[in-house]
């Protein structure tokens, strides 16, 4: 395929990150005010929104869901800076709240797995409870103690015995699984969770193995938290993005037809199409599949035939949910957290502004100015 | 209990007219720091403490605090736009649905 068959906006070299044999180039966006003479790149909300549903228009937002299953979602986020895409990725992993077991009270444990190891394993079990139904525990005050608004209680009780002869198995309860967690409703929880009783999202996680005579008896308290405190509160297995690959063929130096198969073999399967005459074509759909292994750059005979690029503002997100959220709910939840962050900093900034009007900031005595922190230390 | 630091404070070394100032945002990280930096530019260190320092230097003695407020408002609007576009795509676009077993 000729490069000219690509949408014009994708040929804009300002959107390209160069991928070379041993380095990448043009990683940073240059579209800031004052960088290009006679061009205004200041923030323009209307421009950002304007044509967001039209495909391949540069500098405008476009979001498109590509694939969705019960557990994962793939969507494109086009037209934002890496800092924004990265903020959403980081928030999905570390700041969207979930509920996980935090306090473990061991009444009895005669199994071979130690209390603390077992407690750690139990903490990592993803729970299905909707996080919006619980409050966070607070460091002080009423919310500091367990109550039916901030804590879910589970019991885990198992005793291993020899199975009766002829039952076809040797032991009863020789494997303690996440499905053995029993929810014990507290206070009003029975009504609140009537339609959706909390439990593990996967009932087949082996927590411990027992032999006859061994016993586990525990009370487990689950609370709301975020992934930045402990990964057990992360709602996802992974949330990642990659930049859309671009493979630009050079019309001045076509790939020799007898080498077409070899050329195609340098890319991921399905990226390069070779027709009966050995003519090569690559469409956008194919480019998307490429892993950008750069294999093609290792071969002398293909030198100058092709340029490898990525589109700097085209993020292909892949999010795998592993908890209470359906995968398509995760981005909206992340946006919500981001908005809350912005609002809280804004409130603080406005308070500072009101403060600054009466006081001279920058003076060591000034309100809100920290005297202990030296500039440039960080 | 231990004292909770303010959400936002201006560190020593700020210009009296706030044309240049370093802001310390407590309990935040690069998640918001880098987004704000980009929005303000339209350089942050890696702290091990749970706050982030944001240095803003202005031309023409304009107030960095007002620039920060404007950037925050823009970021909020950006969030709304991204969410709307996402929800629009989720409800109206056709996309591949597939069955993934646990």
Short mmCIF file of C-alpha atoms in Angstrom, two decimals:
data_model
loop_
_atom_site.label_atom_id
_atom_site.label_comp_id
_atom_site.label_asym_id
_atom_site.label_seq_id
_atom_site.Cartn_x
_atom_site.Cartn_y
_atom_site.Cartn_z
CA UNK A 1 0.00 0.00 0.00
CA UNK A 2 1.13 3.52 -0.75
CA UNK A 3 1.45 5.77 2.24
CA UNK A 4 -0.91 8.18 0.52
CA UNK A 5 -3.79 5.75 1.04
CA UNK A 6 -3.60 6.38 4.77
CA UNK A 7 -5.83 9.12 6.18
CA UNK A 8 -4.04 12.42 5.67
CA UNK A 9 -4.06 13.25 9.38
CA UNK A 10 -1.98 10.17 10.13
CA UNK A 11 0.74 11.34 7.76
CA UNK A 12 1.22 14.48 9.84
CA UNK A 13 4.82 13.97 10.94
CA UNK A 14 4.21 15.91 14.15
CA UNK A 15 2.11 13.00 15.37
CA UNK A 16 4.84 10.46 14.66
CA UNK A 17 7.17 8.79 17.11
CA UNK A 18 10.04 7.31 15.10
CA UNK A 19 10.94 3.67 15.77
CA UNK A 20 14.50 2.88 14.72
CA UNK A 21 16.71 -0.19 15.08
CA UNK A 22 18.18 0.86 18.40
CA UNK A 23 16.36 3.99 19.50
CA UNK A 24 13.14 5.91 19.31
CA UNK A 25 12.87 9.53 18.21
CA UNK A 26 10.47 12.45 18.58
CA UNK A 27 8.96 11.11 21.76
CA UNK A 28 7.70 14.48 22.98
CA UNK A 29 4.84 16.48 21.68
CA UNK A 30 5.87 19.90 20.40
CA UNK A 31 2.42 21.42 20.12
CA UNK A 32 2.69 24.01 22.85
CA UNK A 33 2.05 27.73 22.47
CA UNK A 34 5.11 29.52 21.17
CA UNK A 35 6.78 26.48 19.67
CA UNK A 36 5.67 27.01 16.08
CA UNK A 37 5.59 30.58 14.77
CA UNK A 38 2.09 31.71 13.78
CA UNK A 39 0.42 28.69 15.33
CA UNK A 40 -1.66 28.82 18.45
CA UNK A 41 -1.62 25.64 20.48
CA UNK A 42 -3.13 26.98 23.67
CA UNK A 43 -5.87 24.93 25.25
CA UNK A 44 -9.16 25.30 23.44
CA UNK A 45 -12.02 23.32 24.86
CA UNK A 46 -14.26 23.85 21.84
CA UNK A 47 -11.55 22.72 19.46
CA UNK A 48 -10.91 19.71 21.65
CA UNK A 49 -14.58 18.68 21.57
CA UNK A 50 -15.47 19.84 18.08
CA UNK A 51 -15.09 16.90 15.76
CA UNK A 52 -14.61 14.19 18.29
CA UNK A 53 -16.74 11.60 16.57
CA UNK A 54 -15.12 12.01 13.18
CA UNK A 55 -12.30 9.65 12.48
CA UNK A 56 -8.67 10.71 12.13
CA UNK A 57 -8.92 14.43 12.62
CA UNK A 58 -5.78 15.61 14.34
CA UNK A 59 -5.80 17.36 17.71
CA UNK A 60 -9.34 16.39 18.54
CA UNK A 61 -10.58 13.91 21.00
CA UNK A 62 -11.89 10.61 19.81
CA UNK A 63 -12.82 7.62 21.91
CA UNK A 64 -13.80 4.32 20.35
CA UNK A 65 -14.54 1.00 22.00
CA UNK A 66 -13.04 -1.82 19.93
CA UNK A 67 -13.58 -5.09 21.80
CA UNK A 68 -15.54 -6.01 24.89
CA UNK A 69 -15.92 -9.23 26.85
CA UNK A 70 -17.20 -9.96 30.36
CA UNK A 71 -13.68 -9.53 31.69
CA UNK A 72 -11.83 -7.10 29.47
CA UNK A 73 -12.20 -4.11 27.19
CA UNK A 74 -10.08 -2.62 24.43
CA UNK A 75 -10.70 0.99 23.47
CA UNK A 76 -8.91 3.75 21.58
CA UNK A 77 -8.29 7.14 23.11
CA UNK A 78 -7.10 9.51 20.39
CA UNK A 79 -6.11 13.16 20.63
CA UNK A 80 -4.87 13.51 24.21
CA UNK A 81 -1.39 13.90 25.64
CA UNK A 82 0.41 10.97 27.25
CA UNK A 83 0.07 12.65 30.64
CA UNK A 84 -3.71 12.42 30.43
CA UNK A 85 -3.81 8.85 29.11
CA UNK A 86 -1.28 7.86 31.77
CA UNK A 87 -3.32 9.53 34.51
CA UNK A 88 -6.35 7.43 33.57
CA UNK A 89 -4.24 4.27 33.42
CA UNK A 90 -2.67 4.96 36.81
CA UNK A 91 -6.01 5.79 38.40
CA UNK A 92 -7.62 2.59 37.10
CA UNK A 93 -4.81 0.53 38.64
CA UNK A 94 -4.24 2.37 41.89
CA UNK A 95 -7.08 4.69 42.83
CA UNK A 96 -10.40 3.17 41.82
CA UNK A 97 -11.64 1.66 45.11
CA UNK A 98 -12.62 -1.94 45.73
CA UNK A 99 -13.36 -4.06 48.79
CA UNK A 100 -10.86 -6.63 50.03
CA UNK A 101 -10.25 -8.61 53.20
CA UNK A 102 -7.96 -6.63 55.50
CA UNK A 103 -8.37 -7.96 59.05
CA UNK A 104 -8.10 -11.67 59.73
CA UNK A 105 -8.91 -13.14 63.13
CA UNK A 106 -7.56 -16.66 63.40
CA UNK A 107 -9.48 -18.75 65.94
CA UNK A 108 -7.81 -21.93 64.84
CA UNK A 109 -5.38 -22.97 62.16
CA UNK A 110 -3.75 -26.38 62.37
CA UNK A 111 -2.99 -26.59 58.65
CA UNK A 112 0.58 -26.53 57.35
CA UNK A 113 0.18 -23.04 55.90
CA UNK A 114 1.16 -20.34 58.36
CA UNK A 115 -1.42 -17.86 59.68
CA UNK A 116 0.19 -14.84 58.06
CA UNK A 117 0.69 -16.55 54.70
CA UNK A 118 -2.89 -17.75 54.68
CA UNK A 119 -4.11 -14.27 55.70
CA UNK A 120 -2.17 -12.76 52.83
CA UNK A 121 -3.66 -15.23 50.34
CA UNK A 122 -7.17 -14.56 51.60
CA UNK A 123 -6.61 -10.80 51.30
CA UNK A 124 -5.84 -11.17 47.59
CA UNK A 125 -9.15 -12.89 46.76
CA UNK A 126 -11.20 -10.52 44.54
CA UNK A 127 -14.64 -9.85 46.02
CA UNK A 128 -17.79 -9.05 44.08
CA UNK A 129 -19.18 -6.50 46.55
CA UNK A 130 -20.01 -3.14 44.95
CA UNK A 131 -17.54 -0.62 46.47
CA UNK A 132 -20.10 2.20 46.33
CA UNK A 133 -22.11 0.43 49.04
CA UNK A 134 -19.38 0.84 51.67
CA UNK A 135 -17.65 3.87 53.22
CA UNK A 136 -13.90 4.11 53.66
CA UNK A 137 -12.59 3.50 57.17
CA UNK A 138 -11.47 6.84 58.60
CA UNK A 139 -8.39 7.34 60.80
CA UNK A 140 -10.51 8.89 63.58
CA UNK A 141 -14.12 9.24 64.62
CA UNK A 142 -17.07 6.95 64.12
CA UNK A 143 -15.73 5.49 60.86
CA UNK A 144 -12.56 4.28 62.58
CA UNK A 145 -14.33 1.33 64.17
CA UNK A 146 -15.92 -1.52 62.24
CA UNK A 147 -19.62 -1.10 61.59
CA UNK A 148 -22.14 -2.26 59.00
CA UNK A 149 -21.41 0.78 56.81
CA UNK A 150 -17.69 0.11 56.39
CA UNK A 151 -17.03 -3.58 57.00
CA UNK A 152 -18.09 -6.89 55.50
CA UNK A 153 -17.63 -9.98 57.63
CA UNK A 154 -16.85 -13.45 56.30
CA UNK A 155 -16.26 -16.75 58.08
CA UNK A 156 -13.94 -19.45 56.85
CA UNK A 157 -14.42 -22.80 58.59
CA UNK A 158 -13.15 -26.12 57.31
CA UNK A 159 -12.18 -29.40 58.92
CA UNK A 160 -10.63 -32.17 56.91
CA UNK A 161 -11.78 -35.75 57.43
CA UNK A 162 -11.23 -39.10 55.84
CA UNK A 163 -13.97 -39.85 53.31
CA UNK A 164 -16.12 -42.94 53.94
CA UNK A 165 -14.93 -46.05 52.09
CA UNK A 166 -16.46 -46.46 48.67
CA UNK A 167 -17.24 -42.73 48.26
CA UNK A 168 -14.70 -42.54 45.44
CA UNK A 169 -12.45 -39.99 47.12
CA UNK A 170 -9.95 -40.11 49.91
CA UNK A 171 -10.68 -36.92 51.90
CA UNK A 172 -13.45 -34.45 52.67
CA UNK A 173 -12.46 -30.76 52.74
CA UNK A 174 -8.86 -31.43 51.71
CA UNK A 175 -8.90 -28.23 49.66
CA UNK A 176 -10.12 -24.97 51.16
CA UNK A 177 -11.25 -22.74 48.32
CA UNK A 178 -12.42 -19.14 48.00
CA UNK A 179 -15.94 -20.53 47.52
CA UNK A 180 -15.83 -21.65 51.19
CA UNK A 181 -15.93 -18.02 52.37
CA UNK A 182 -19.30 -17.48 54.04
CA UNK A 183 -20.66 -13.96 54.22
CA UNK A 184 -22.08 -13.01 57.61
CA UNK A 185 -24.45 -10.03 57.17
CA UNK A 186 -24.19 -7.31 59.82
CA UNK A 187 -26.89 -4.79 60.76
CA UNK A 188 -28.69 -3.48 57.70
CA UNK A 189 -26.43 -5.33 55.25
CA UNK A 190 -28.89 -8.15 54.68
CA UNK A 191 -31.27 -5.65 53.04
CA UNK A 192 -28.63 -3.53 51.31
CA UNK A 193 -26.99 -6.53 49.65
CA UNK A 194 -30.21 -8.55 49.19
CA UNK A 195 -29.92 -8.60 45.39
CA UNK A 196 -26.19 -9.08 45.24
CA UNK A 197 -24.72 -10.89 48.25
CA UNK A 198 -20.96 -10.31 48.51
CA UNK A 199 -18.61 -13.18 47.76
CA UNK A 200 -15.52 -14.09 45.77
CA UNK A 201 -15.72 -13.42 42.00
CA UNK A 202 -13.99 -16.76 41.48
CA UNK A 203 -15.00 -19.64 43.73
CA UNK A 204 -12.17 -21.98 42.70
CA UNK A 205 -9.11 -20.26 44.17
CA UNK A 206 -7.32 -22.74 46.42
CA UNK A 207 -6.50 -21.03 49.73
CA UNK A 208 -5.07 -23.96 51.69
CA UNK A 209 -4.73 -27.74 51.59
CA UNK A 210 -5.68 -29.87 54.60
CA UNK A 211 -5.23 -33.44 55.76
CA UNK A 212 -7.45 -35.38 58.20
CA UNK A 213 -7.49 -33.77 61.64
CA UNK A 214 -6.44 -30.35 60.41
CA UNK A 215 -8.77 -27.40 60.78
CA UNK A 216 -9.14 -23.76 59.79
CA UNK A 217 -11.48 -21.37 61.59
CA UNK A 218 -11.24 -17.66 60.86
CA UNK A 219 -13.23 -14.47 60.94
CA UNK A 220 -12.42 -12.09 58.10
CA UNK A 221 -13.18 -8.38 57.87
CA UNK A 222 -13.24 -6.80 54.41
CA UNK A 223 -12.94 -3.03 54.02
CA UNK A 224 -12.83 -0.53 51.18
CA UNK A 225 -9.44 0.60 49.93
CA UNK A 226 -7.40 1.60 46.88
CA UNK A 227 -4.64 -0.15 44.94
CA UNK A 228 -1.96 2.38 45.89
CA UNK A 229 -2.14 1.11 49.46
CA UNK A 230 -2.09 -2.59 48.54
CA UNK A 231 -2.50 -4.34 45.19
CA UNK A 232 -5.33 -6.45 46.60
CA UNK A 233 -7.55 -3.36 46.28
CA UNK A 234 -6.71 -2.90 42.59
CA UNK A 235 -9.82 -3.52 40.48
CA UNK A 236 -7.81 -4.78 37.50
CA UNK A 237 -5.38 -7.51 36.56
CA UNK A 238 -3.79 -5.08 34.11
CA UNK A 239 -4.60 -1.72 32.62
CA UNK A 240 -2.19 -0.74 29.89
CA UNK A 241 -1.93 1.21 26.69
CA UNK A 242 0.25 1.14 23.60
CA UNK A 243 0.62 3.64 20.80
CA UNK A 244 -0.92 2.76 17.45
CA UNK A 245 1.79 1.40 15.12
CA UNK A 246 2.32 2.91 11.67
CA UNK A 247 4.18 1.13 8.89
CA UNK A 248 4.99 3.52 6.07
CA UNK A 249 6.13 1.93 2.81
CA UNK A 250 8.42 3.96 0.60
CA UNK A 251 6.87 4.33 -2.89
CA UNK A 252 10.35 5.16 -4.26
CA UNK A 253 11.69 1.77 -3.20
CA UNK A 254 9.07 -0.99 -3.33
CA UNK A 255 9.81 -4.35 -1.76
CA UNK A 256 11.05 -6.75 -4.49
CA UNK A 257 8.24 -9.20 -5.28
CA UNK A 258 10.43 -12.26 -4.73
CA UNK A 259 11.13 -11.04 -1.17
CA UNK A 260 7.49 -10.27 -0.35
CA UNK A 261 6.99 -13.40 1.78
CA UNK A 262 10.14 -12.70 3.76
CA UNK A 263 9.06 -9.10 4.24
CA UNK A 264 5.67 -10.18 5.54
CA UNK A 265 7.40 -12.57 7.92
CA UNK A 266 9.13 -9.65 9.59
CA UNK A 267 5.81 -8.48 11.06
CA UNK A 268 3.19 -10.01 13.31
CA UNK A 269 0.78 -12.44 11.59
CA UNK A 270 -1.92 -10.70 9.56
CA UNK A 271 -0.15 -7.34 9.32
CA UNK A 272 1.18 -7.56 5.75
CA UNK A 273 -0.96 -8.89 2.89
CA UNK A 274 0.84 -10.42 -0.09
CA UNK A 275 -1.18 -11.02 -3.27
CA UNK A 276 -0.53 -13.67 -5.94
CA UNK A 277 1.88 -11.39 -7.82
CA UNK A 278 3.95 -10.70 -4.73
CA UNK A 279 2.54 -7.20 -4.32
CA UNK A 280 2.51 -6.01 -0.75
CA UNK A 281 -0.28 -4.13 1.01
CA UNK A 282 -0.74 -3.02 4.59
CA UNK A 283 -3.89 -1.38 5.87
CA UNK A 284 -4.59 0.41 9.14
CA UNK A 285 -6.38 -2.63 10.49
CA UNK A 286 -3.26 -4.72 9.87
CA UNK A 287 -0.91 -2.15 11.36
CA UNK A 288 -2.88 -2.26 14.59
CA UNK A 289 -1.91 -5.91 15.05
CA UNK A 290 1.82 -5.30 14.73
CA UNK A 291 4.00 -5.78 17.78
CA UNK A 292 6.62 -3.39 16.31
CA UNK A 293 9.34 -5.99 16.79
CA UNK A 294 11.60 -4.04 14.36
CA UNK A 295 12.66 -7.30 12.75
CA UNK A 296 12.35 -5.68 9.30
CA UNK A 297 15.13 -3.22 10.20
CA UNK A 298 17.62 -6.05 10.64
CA UNK A 299 17.57 -7.02 6.95
CA UNK A 300 19.87 -5.22 4.54
CA UNK A 301 17.59 -5.89 1.55
CA UNK A 302 14.68 -3.98 3.11
CA UNK A 303 16.69 -0.91 4.00
CA UNK A 304 14.85 2.21 2.86
CA UNK A 305 11.73 0.27 1.91
CA UNK A 306 9.86 0.99 5.07
CA UNK A 307 9.65 3.37 8.01
CA UNK A 308 8.31 2.29 11.39
CA UNK A 309 6.39 4.83 13.45
CA UNK A 310 3.87 5.10 16.21
CA UNK A 311 1.13 7.71 16.53
CA UNK A 312 1.96 9.78 19.58
CA UNK A 313 -1.60 10.65 20.56
CA UNK A 314 -3.37 7.39 19.63
CA UNK A 315 -3.60 5.22 22.74
CA UNK A 316 -4.89 1.65 22.48
CA UNK A 317 -6.05 0.79 25.99
CA UNK A 318 -6.44 -2.74 27.23
CA UNK A 319 -8.12 -3.14 30.61
CA UNK A 320 -8.71 -6.49 32.30
CA UNK A 321 -11.17 -6.27 35.16
CA UNK A 322 -10.62 -8.62 38.11
CA UNK A 323 -13.19 -7.62 40.65
CA UNK A 324 -16.58 -6.02 41.12
CA UNK A 325 -16.50 -3.69 38.09
CA UNK A 326 -17.65 -4.70 34.65
CA UNK A 327 -14.72 -3.80 32.35
CA UNK A 328 -16.63 -1.02 30.60
CA UNK A 329 -17.26 0.71 33.96
CA UNK A 330 -13.59 1.21 34.78
CA UNK A 331 -12.81 4.25 32.64
CA UNK A 332 -15.87 6.20 33.89
CA UNK A 333 -14.84 5.34 37.47
CA UNK A 334 -11.31 6.59 36.77
CA UNK A 335 -12.66 9.81 35.28
CA UNK A 336 -14.77 10.25 38.41
CA UNK A 337 -11.69 9.87 40.65
CA UNK A 338 -9.76 12.33 38.46
CA UNK A 339 -12.57 14.86 38.70
CA UNK A 340 -12.61 14.50 42.49
CA UNK A 341 -8.85 15.12 42.59
CA UNK A 342 -9.19 18.23 40.47
CA UNK A 343 -12.06 19.48 42.63
CA UNK A 344 -10.18 19.03 45.90
CA UNK A 345 -7.05 20.77 44.62
CA UNK A 346 -9.19 23.52 43.18
CA UNK A 347 -10.89 24.12 46.49
CA UNK A 348 -7.48 24.31 48.17
CA UNK A 349 -6.16 26.68 45.48
CA UNK A 350 -9.16 28.94 45.85
CA UNK A 351 -8.66 29.03 49.61
CA UNK A 352 -5.02 29.90 48.97
CA UNK A 353 -6.06 32.66 46.60
CA UNK A 354 -8.36 34.13 49.22
CA UNK A 355 -5.52 33.78 51.71
CA UNK A 356 -2.95 35.35 49.43
CA UNK A 357 -5.01 38.51 48.98
CA UNK A 358 -4.49 39.45 52.59
CA UNK A 359 -1.04 38.03 53.07
CA UNK A 360 2.21 38.23 51.18
CA UNK A 361 3.17 34.72 50.15
CA UNK A 362 6.80 33.92 49.75
CA UNK A 363 7.64 35.52 53.06
CA UNK A 364 8.76 32.96 55.61
CA UNK A 365 6.13 34.18 58.07
CA UNK A 366 3.35 34.10 55.52
CA UNK A 367 0.38 31.85 55.95
CA UNK A 368 0.59 28.66 53.98
CA UNK A 369 4.25 29.19 53.21
CA UNK A 370 6.41 26.42 54.51
CA UNK A 371 9.60 27.60 56.16
CA UNK A 372 11.19 24.20 56.47
CA UNK A 373 11.24 23.31 52.83
CA UNK A 374 14.10 24.65 50.77
CA UNK A 375 13.59 25.34 47.12
CA UNK A 376 15.15 22.99 44.64
CA UNK A 377 15.59 20.12 47.06
CA UNK A 378 13.29 17.87 45.20
CA UNK B 1 -3.59 12.11 66.13
CA UNK B 2 -0.94 13.39 63.76
CA UNK B 3 -1.64 16.66 62.01
CA UNK B 4 -2.83 16.38 58.43
CA UNK B 5 -0.82 18.65 56.10
CA UNK B 6 -2.79 21.12 53.97
CA UNK B 7 -3.89 19.86 50.54
CA UNK B 8 -2.08 22.69 48.80
CA UNK B 9 0.61 25.03 50.00
CA UNK B 10 3.09 27.46 48.52
CA UNK B 11 6.67 26.63 49.32
CA UNK B 12 9.38 29.08 50.30
CA UNK B 13 10.93 31.02 47.46
CA UNK B 14 7.74 32.16 45.79
CA UNK B 15 7.66 35.63 44.27
CA UNK B 16 5.54 38.02 46.35
CA UNK B 17 3.18 38.54 43.40
CA UNK B 18 3.03 34.77 42.81
CA UNK B 19 4.48 35.18 39.33
CA UNK B 20 6.63 32.19 40.21
CA UNK B 21 5.85 29.68 42.90
CA UNK B 22 6.23 26.04 43.83
CA UNK B 23 3.08 24.36 45.02
CA UNK B 24 3.09 21.29 47.17
CA UNK B 25 0.02 19.10 46.71
CA UNK B 26 -0.39 16.65 49.56
CA UNK B 27 -1.36 13.01 49.00
CA UNK B 28 -1.09 13.27 45.23
CA UNK B 29 1.35 11.84 42.73
CA UNK B 30 2.38 11.98 39.09
CA UNK B 31 -1.14 10.98 38.17
CA UNK B 32 -2.39 14.51 38.68
CA UNK B 33 1.05 16.18 38.66
CA UNK B 34 1.93 15.32 35.09
CA UNK B 35 -1.59 16.02 33.85
CA UNK B 36 -1.43 19.45 35.46
CA UNK B 37 2.04 20.11 34.12
CA UNK B 38 0.83 19.35 30.62
CA UNK B 39 -2.26 21.45 31.10
CA UNK B 40 -0.15 24.34 32.40
CA UNK B 41 2.24 24.05 29.44
CA UNK B 42 -0.02 23.30 27.00
CA UNK B 43 9.11 18.95 35.26
CA UNK B 44 8.33 16.95 38.09
CA UNK B 45 10.59 14.91 40.44
CA UNK B 46 9.85 11.39 41.69
CA UNK B 47 9.09 11.80 45.38
CA UNK B 48 9.00 9.01 47.90
CA UNK B 49 6.71 11.13 50.01
CA UNK B 50 3.02 11.33 49.25
CA UNK B 51 3.05 14.84 47.87
CA UNK B 52 4.14 16.40 44.65
CA UNK B 53 5.81 19.77 43.94
CA UNK B 54 4.62 21.78 41.00
CA UNK B 55 6.76 24.76 39.89
CA UNK B 56 5.05 27.43 37.85
CA UNK B 57 6.92 30.45 36.46
CA UNK B 58 4.92 33.07 34.62
CA UNK B 59 5.77 35.75 32.07
CA UNK B 60 4.76 39.39 32.64
CA UNK B 61 4.29 38.90 36.40
CA UNK B 62 0.98 37.13 35.93
CA UNK B 63 -0.26 35.09 38.87
CA UNK B 64 0.76 31.43 38.90
CA UNK B 65 -2.12 30.67 41.23
CA UNK B 66 -4.62 31.89 38.68
CA UNK B 67 -2.88 29.83 36.01
CA UNK B 68 -3.17 26.80 38.28
CA UNK B 69 -6.87 27.42 38.82
CA UNK B 70 -7.42 27.75 35.08
CA UNK B 71 -5.51 24.54 34.40
CA UNK B 72 -7.60 22.73 37.01
CA UNK B 73 -10.80 23.93 35.42
CA UNK B 74 -9.60 22.85 31.97
CA UNK B 75 -8.66 19.43 33.30
CA UNK B 76 -12.12 19.05 34.80
CA UNK B 77 -13.71 19.92 31.46
CA UNK B 78 -11.39 17.51 29.68
CA UNK B 79 -12.55 14.74 32.01
CA UNK B 80 -16.19 15.44 31.16
CA UNK B 81 -15.46 15.40 27.45
CA UNK B 82 -13.51 12.15 27.58
CA UNK B 83 -16.24 10.50 29.61
CA UNK B 84 -19.01 11.67 27.28
CA UNK B 85 -17.11 10.51 24.20
CA UNK B 86 -16.46 7.13 25.81
CA UNK B 87 -20.07 6.63 26.83
CA UNK B 88 -21.23 7.71 23.39
CA UNK B 89 -18.95 5.12 21.77
CA UNK B 90 -19.99 2.43 24.23
CA UNK B 91 -23.67 2.93 23.55
CA UNK B 92 -23.75 3.69 19.81
CA UNK B 93 -20.65 2.27 18.13
CA UNK B 94 -20.52 -1.26 16.86
CA UNK B 95 -17.65 -3.20 18.33
CA UNK B 96 -16.57 -6.79 18.70
CA UNK B 97 -18.15 -8.63 21.61
CA UNK B 98 -16.52 -11.84 22.64
CA UNK B 99 -16.75 -14.48 25.32
CA UNK B 100 -13.86 -14.65 27.75
CA UNK B 101 -13.76 -17.43 30.33
CA UNK B 102 -12.23 -16.93 33.75
#
